[in-house]
CSV table of C-alpha atoms in Angstrom, one decimal:
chain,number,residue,atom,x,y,z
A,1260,UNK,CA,97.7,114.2,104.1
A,1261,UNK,CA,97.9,111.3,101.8
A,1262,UNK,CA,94.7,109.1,101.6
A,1263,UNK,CA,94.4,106.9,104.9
A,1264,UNK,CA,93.6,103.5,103.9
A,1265,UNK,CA,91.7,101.0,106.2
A,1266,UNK,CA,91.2,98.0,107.1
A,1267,UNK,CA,89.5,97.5,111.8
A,1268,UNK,CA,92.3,98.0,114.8
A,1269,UNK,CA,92.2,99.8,113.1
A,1270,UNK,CA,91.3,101.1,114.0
A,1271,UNK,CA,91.7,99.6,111.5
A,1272,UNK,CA,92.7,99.1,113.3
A,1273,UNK,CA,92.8,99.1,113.3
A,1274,UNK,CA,91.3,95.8,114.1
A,1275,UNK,CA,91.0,95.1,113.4
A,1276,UNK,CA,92.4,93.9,116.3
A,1277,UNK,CA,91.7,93.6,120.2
A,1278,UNK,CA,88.5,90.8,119.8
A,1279,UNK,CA,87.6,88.2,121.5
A,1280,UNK,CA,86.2,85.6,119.3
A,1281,UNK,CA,85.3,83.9,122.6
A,1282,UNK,CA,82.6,86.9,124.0
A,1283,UNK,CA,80.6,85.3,120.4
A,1284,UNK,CA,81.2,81.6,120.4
A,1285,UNK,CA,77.5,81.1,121.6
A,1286,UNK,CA,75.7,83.2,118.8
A,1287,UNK,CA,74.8,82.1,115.5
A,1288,UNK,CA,75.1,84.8,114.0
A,1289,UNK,CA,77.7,87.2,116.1
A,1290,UNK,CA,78.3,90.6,115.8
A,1291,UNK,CA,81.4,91.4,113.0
A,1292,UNK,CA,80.5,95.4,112.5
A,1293,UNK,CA,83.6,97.5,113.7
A,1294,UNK,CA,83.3,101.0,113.9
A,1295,UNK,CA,86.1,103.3,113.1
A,1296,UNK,CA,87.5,106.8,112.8
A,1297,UNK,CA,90.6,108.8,111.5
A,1298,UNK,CA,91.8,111.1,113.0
A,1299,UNK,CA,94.5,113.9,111.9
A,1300,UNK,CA,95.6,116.4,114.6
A,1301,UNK,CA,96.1,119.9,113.0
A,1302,UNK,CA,100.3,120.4,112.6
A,1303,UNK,CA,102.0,121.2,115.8
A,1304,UNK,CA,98.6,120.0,117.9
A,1305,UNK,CA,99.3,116.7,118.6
A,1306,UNK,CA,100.1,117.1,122.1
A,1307,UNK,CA,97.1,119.1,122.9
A,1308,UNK,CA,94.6,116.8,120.9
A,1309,UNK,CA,96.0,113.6,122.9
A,1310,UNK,CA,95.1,115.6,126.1
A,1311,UNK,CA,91.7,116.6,124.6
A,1312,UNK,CA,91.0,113.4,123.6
A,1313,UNK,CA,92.0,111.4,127.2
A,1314,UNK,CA,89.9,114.0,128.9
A,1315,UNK,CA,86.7,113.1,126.1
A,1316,UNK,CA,87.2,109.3,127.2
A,1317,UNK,CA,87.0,110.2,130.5
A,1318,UNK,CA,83.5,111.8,130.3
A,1319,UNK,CA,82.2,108.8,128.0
A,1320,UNK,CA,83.3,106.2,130.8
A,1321,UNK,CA,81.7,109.1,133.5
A,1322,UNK,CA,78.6,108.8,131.4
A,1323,UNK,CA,78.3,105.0,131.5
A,1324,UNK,CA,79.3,104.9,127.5
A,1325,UNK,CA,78.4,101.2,126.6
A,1326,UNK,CA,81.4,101.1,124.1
A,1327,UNK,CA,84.9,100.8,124.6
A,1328,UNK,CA,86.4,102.7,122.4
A,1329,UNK,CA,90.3,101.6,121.5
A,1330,UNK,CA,92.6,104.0,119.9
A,1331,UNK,CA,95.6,103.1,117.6
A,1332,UNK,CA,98.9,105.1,116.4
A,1333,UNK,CA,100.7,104.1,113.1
A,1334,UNK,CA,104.9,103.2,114.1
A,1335,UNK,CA,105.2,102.0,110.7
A,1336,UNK,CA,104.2,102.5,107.4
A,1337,UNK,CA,103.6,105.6,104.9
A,1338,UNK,CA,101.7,107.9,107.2
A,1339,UNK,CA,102.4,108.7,111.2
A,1340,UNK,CA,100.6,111.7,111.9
A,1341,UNK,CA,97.0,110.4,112.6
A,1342,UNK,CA,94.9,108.2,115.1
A,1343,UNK,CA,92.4,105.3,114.7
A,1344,UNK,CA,89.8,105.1,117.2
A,1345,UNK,CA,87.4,102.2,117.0
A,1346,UNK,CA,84.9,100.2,118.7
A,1347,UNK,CA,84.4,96.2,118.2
A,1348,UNK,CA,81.9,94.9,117.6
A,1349,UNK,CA,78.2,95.7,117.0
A,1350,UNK,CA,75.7,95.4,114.5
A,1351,UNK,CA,74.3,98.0,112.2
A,1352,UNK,CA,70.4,97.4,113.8
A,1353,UNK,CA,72.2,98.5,117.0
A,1354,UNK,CA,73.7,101.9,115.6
A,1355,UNK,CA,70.7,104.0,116.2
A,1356,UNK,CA,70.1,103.1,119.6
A,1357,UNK,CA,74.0,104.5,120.7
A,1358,UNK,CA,73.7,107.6,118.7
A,1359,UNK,CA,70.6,107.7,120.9
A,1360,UNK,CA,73.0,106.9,123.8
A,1361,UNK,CA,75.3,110.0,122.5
A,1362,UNK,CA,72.8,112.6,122.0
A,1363,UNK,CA,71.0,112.0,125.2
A,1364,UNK,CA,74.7,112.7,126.8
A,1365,UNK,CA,75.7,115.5,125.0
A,1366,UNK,CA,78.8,113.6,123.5
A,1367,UNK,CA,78.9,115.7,120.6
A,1368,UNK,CA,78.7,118.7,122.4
A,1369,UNK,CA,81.9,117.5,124.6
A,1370,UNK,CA,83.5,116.7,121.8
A,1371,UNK,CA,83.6,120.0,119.9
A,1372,UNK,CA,83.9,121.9,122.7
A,1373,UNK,CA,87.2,120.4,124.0
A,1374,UNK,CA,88.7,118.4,121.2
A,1375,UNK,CA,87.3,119.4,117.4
A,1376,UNK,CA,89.8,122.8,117.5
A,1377,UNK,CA,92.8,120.3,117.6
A,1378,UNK,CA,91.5,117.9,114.2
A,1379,UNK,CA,92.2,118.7,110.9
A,1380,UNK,CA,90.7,116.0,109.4
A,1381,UNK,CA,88.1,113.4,109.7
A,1382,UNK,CA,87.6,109.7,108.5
A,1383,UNK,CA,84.6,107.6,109.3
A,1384,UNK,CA,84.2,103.7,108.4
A,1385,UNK,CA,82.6,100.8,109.2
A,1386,UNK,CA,84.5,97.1,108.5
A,1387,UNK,CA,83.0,94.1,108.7
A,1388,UNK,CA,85.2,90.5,110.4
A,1389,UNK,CA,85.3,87.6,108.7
A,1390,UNK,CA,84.9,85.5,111.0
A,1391,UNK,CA,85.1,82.1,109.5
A,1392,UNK,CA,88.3,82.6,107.7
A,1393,UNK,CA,89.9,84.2,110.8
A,1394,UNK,CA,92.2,82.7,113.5
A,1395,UNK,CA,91.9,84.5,116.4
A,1396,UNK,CA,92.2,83.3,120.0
A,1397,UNK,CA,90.0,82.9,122.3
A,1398,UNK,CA,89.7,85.2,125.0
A,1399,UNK,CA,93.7,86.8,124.4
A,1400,UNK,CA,93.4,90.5,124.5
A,1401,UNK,CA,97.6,91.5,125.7
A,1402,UNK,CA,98.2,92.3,122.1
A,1403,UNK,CA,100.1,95.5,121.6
A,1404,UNK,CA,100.8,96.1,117.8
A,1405,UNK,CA,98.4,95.0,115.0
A,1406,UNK,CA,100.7,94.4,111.4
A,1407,UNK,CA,97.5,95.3,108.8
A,1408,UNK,CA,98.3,94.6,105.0
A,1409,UNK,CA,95.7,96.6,103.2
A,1410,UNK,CA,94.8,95.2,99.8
A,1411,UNK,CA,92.8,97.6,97.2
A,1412,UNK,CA,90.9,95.1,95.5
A,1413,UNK,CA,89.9,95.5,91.5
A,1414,UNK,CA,86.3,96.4,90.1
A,1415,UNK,CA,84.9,92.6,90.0
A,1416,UNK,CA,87.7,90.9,91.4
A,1417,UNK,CA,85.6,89.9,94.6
A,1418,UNK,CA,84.6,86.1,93.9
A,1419,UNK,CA,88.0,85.8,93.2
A,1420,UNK,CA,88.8,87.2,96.9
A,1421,UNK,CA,86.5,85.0,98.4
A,1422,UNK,CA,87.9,82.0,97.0
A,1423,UNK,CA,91.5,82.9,97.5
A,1424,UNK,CA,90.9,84.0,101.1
A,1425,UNK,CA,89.1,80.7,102.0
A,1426,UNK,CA,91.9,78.5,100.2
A,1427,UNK,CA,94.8,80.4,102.1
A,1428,UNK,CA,93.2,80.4,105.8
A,1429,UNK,CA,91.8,76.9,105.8
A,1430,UNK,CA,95.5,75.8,104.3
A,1431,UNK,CA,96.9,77.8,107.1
A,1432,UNK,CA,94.9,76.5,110.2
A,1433,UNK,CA,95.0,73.1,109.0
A,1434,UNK,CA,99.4,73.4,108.7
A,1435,UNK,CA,99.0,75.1,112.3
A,1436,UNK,CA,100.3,78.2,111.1
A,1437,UNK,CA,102.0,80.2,113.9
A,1438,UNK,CA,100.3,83.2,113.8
A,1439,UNK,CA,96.7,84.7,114.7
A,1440,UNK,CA,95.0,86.5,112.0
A,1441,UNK,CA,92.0,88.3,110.9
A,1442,UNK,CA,90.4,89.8,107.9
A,1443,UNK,CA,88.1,92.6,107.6
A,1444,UNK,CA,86.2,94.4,104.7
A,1445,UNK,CA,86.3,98.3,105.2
A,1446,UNK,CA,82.9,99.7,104.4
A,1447,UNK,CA,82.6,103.3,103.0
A,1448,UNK,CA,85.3,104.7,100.6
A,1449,UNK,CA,87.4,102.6,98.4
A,1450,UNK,CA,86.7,98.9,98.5
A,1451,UNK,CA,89.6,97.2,100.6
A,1452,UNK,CA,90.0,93.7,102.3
A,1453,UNK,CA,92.4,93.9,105.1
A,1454,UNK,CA,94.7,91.1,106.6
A,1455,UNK,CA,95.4,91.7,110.7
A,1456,UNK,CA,98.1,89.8,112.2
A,1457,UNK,CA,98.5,90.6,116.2
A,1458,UNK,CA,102.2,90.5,118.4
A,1459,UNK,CA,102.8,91.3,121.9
A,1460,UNK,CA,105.9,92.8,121.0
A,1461,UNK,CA,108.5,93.6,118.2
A,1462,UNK,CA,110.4,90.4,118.7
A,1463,UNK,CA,107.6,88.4,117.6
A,1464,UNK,CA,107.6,90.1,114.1
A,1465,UNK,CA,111.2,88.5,113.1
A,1466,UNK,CA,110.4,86.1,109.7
A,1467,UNK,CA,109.0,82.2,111.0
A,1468,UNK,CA,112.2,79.9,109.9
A,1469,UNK,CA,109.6,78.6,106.9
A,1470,UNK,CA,107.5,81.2,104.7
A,1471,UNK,CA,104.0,80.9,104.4
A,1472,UNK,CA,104.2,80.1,101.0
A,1473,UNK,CA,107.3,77.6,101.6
A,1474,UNK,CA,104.6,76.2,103.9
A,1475,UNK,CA,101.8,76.6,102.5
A,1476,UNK,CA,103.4,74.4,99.1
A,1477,UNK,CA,104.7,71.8,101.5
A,1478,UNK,CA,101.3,71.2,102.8
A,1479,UNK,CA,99.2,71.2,99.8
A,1480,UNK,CA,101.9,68.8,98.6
A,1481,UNK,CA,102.1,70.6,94.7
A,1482,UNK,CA,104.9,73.2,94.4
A,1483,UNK,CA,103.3,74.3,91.1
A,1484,UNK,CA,99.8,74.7,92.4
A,1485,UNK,CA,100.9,77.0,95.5
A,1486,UNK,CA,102.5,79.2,92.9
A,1487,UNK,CA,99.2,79.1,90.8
A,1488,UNK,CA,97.2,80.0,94.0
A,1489,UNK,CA,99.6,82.7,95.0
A,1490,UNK,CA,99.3,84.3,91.7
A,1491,UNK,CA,95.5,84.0,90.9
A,1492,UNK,CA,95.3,85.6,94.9
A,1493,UNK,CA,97.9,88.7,93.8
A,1494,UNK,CA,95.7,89.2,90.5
A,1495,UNK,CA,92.6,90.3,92.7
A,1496,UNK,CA,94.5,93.8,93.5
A,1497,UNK,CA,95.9,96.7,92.5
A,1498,UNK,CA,98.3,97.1,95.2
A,1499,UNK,CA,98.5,96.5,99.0
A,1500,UNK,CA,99.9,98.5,101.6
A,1501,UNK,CA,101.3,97.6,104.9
A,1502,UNK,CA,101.3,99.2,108.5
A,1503,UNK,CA,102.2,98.3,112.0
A,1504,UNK,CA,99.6,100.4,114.8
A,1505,UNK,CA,100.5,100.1,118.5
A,1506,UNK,CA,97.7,99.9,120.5
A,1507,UNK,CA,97.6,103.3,123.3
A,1508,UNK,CA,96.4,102.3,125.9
A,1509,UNK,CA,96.2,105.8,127.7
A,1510,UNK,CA,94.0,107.0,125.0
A,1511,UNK,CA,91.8,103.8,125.3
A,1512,UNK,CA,88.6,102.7,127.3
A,1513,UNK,CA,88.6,100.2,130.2
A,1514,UNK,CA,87.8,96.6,128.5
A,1515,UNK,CA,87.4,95.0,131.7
């Protein structure tokens, strides 16, 4: 398999993805940690590892598992053939007390007795939400598929990032820009920002009448410095990557 890259929902998904930035409004400083895992079925397995896995979920809700775990599927983009499950969100002073949670219940166990025969291959991440320069909203979790542009940023590039990514999502909520958003920095492996935009359904992927960047120049009022922003903000990266995950529901947990 070629390298998976991430960004939350997904799982990235992933992820980035499925949040309610509502469920943090009152804390100062809310939980942005997603945790995520890639999975690849062994060739010909697939079937059997989705059953495997529904039956694992299963158990974890039977056990009272305090995480909802949401899994993902790739419909478009370089790779198909693997799965993102991930959780959202939590913090990192919290990670010892569920791997508590899963040793106590024998989760591991379960989980290589029923399900570990049908993986080939393993990927394990944490990504932290940016918040502040996100736009999701509040309290909407129908989403179905999860457009994630991975970026691979370059060795020292991230001031650069930080700026670029706070000029382009104020400009964006202050135009009213159409579209929710998120961004998310994978931790572990390569260092990658990813950009998360949600639909309910493929017709909401057509192209808005106006670009962004048409847009984005129109508001900012200076043709020349939008380009200038557009190409200091592509300098930061090696290359990008894009994927569309549906989120699968009958391999996911219960958020209600």
């Amino acid at each position: 398999m070629n390298k998976v890259i991430l960004k939350s929902f997904i799982v990235s998904l992933l992820a980035i993805i499925q949040l309610s930035f509502s469920a943090f409004a009152a804390d100062e400083k809310p939980h942005s940690l997603a945790d995520v895992w890639v999975m690849v079925p062994n060739p010909g397995q697939q079937a059997g590892f989705e059953k495997a896995f529904q039956e694992h979920i299963k158990y974890r809700a039977s056990k009272g598992d305090p995480r909802q775990w949401q899994a993902y599927t790739p419909v478009i983009g370089k790779n198909l053939n693997y799965y993102v499950v991930r959780y959202c969100c939590t913090a990192f002073k919290d990670v010892e007390a569920y791997k508590k949670w899963e040793s106590d219940n024998k989760m591991d166990a379960h989980w290589n007795e029923n399900v570990a025969k049908y993986v080939a291959h393993y990927e394990h991440y944490y990504s932290r939400i940016d918040f502040k320069n996100s736009n999701w909203p509040d309290g909407k979790n129908n989403y179905k598929y999860f457009a994630v542009t991975d970026y691979s940023v370059k060795v020292g590039a991230g001031k650069g990032v930080s700026e670029g990514k706070k000029v382009l999502s104020e400009t964006a909520k202050a135009m009213k820009w159409p579209y929710s958003w998120s961004w998310t920095w994978q931790i572990g492996g390569d260092e990658n920002l990813s950009l998360v935009i949600p639909y309910e359904n493929y017709a909401e992927m057509e192209d808005p009448d106006k670009s962004f960047s048409t847009a984005f120049a129109e508001q900012i009022g200076d043709a020349d410095k939008a380009a200038a922003v557009f190409k200091a903000w592509g300098e930061n990266f090696h290359s990008t990557q894009y994927t569309v995950y549906v989120l699968r529901e009958d391999m996911s947990m219960s958020t209600d």
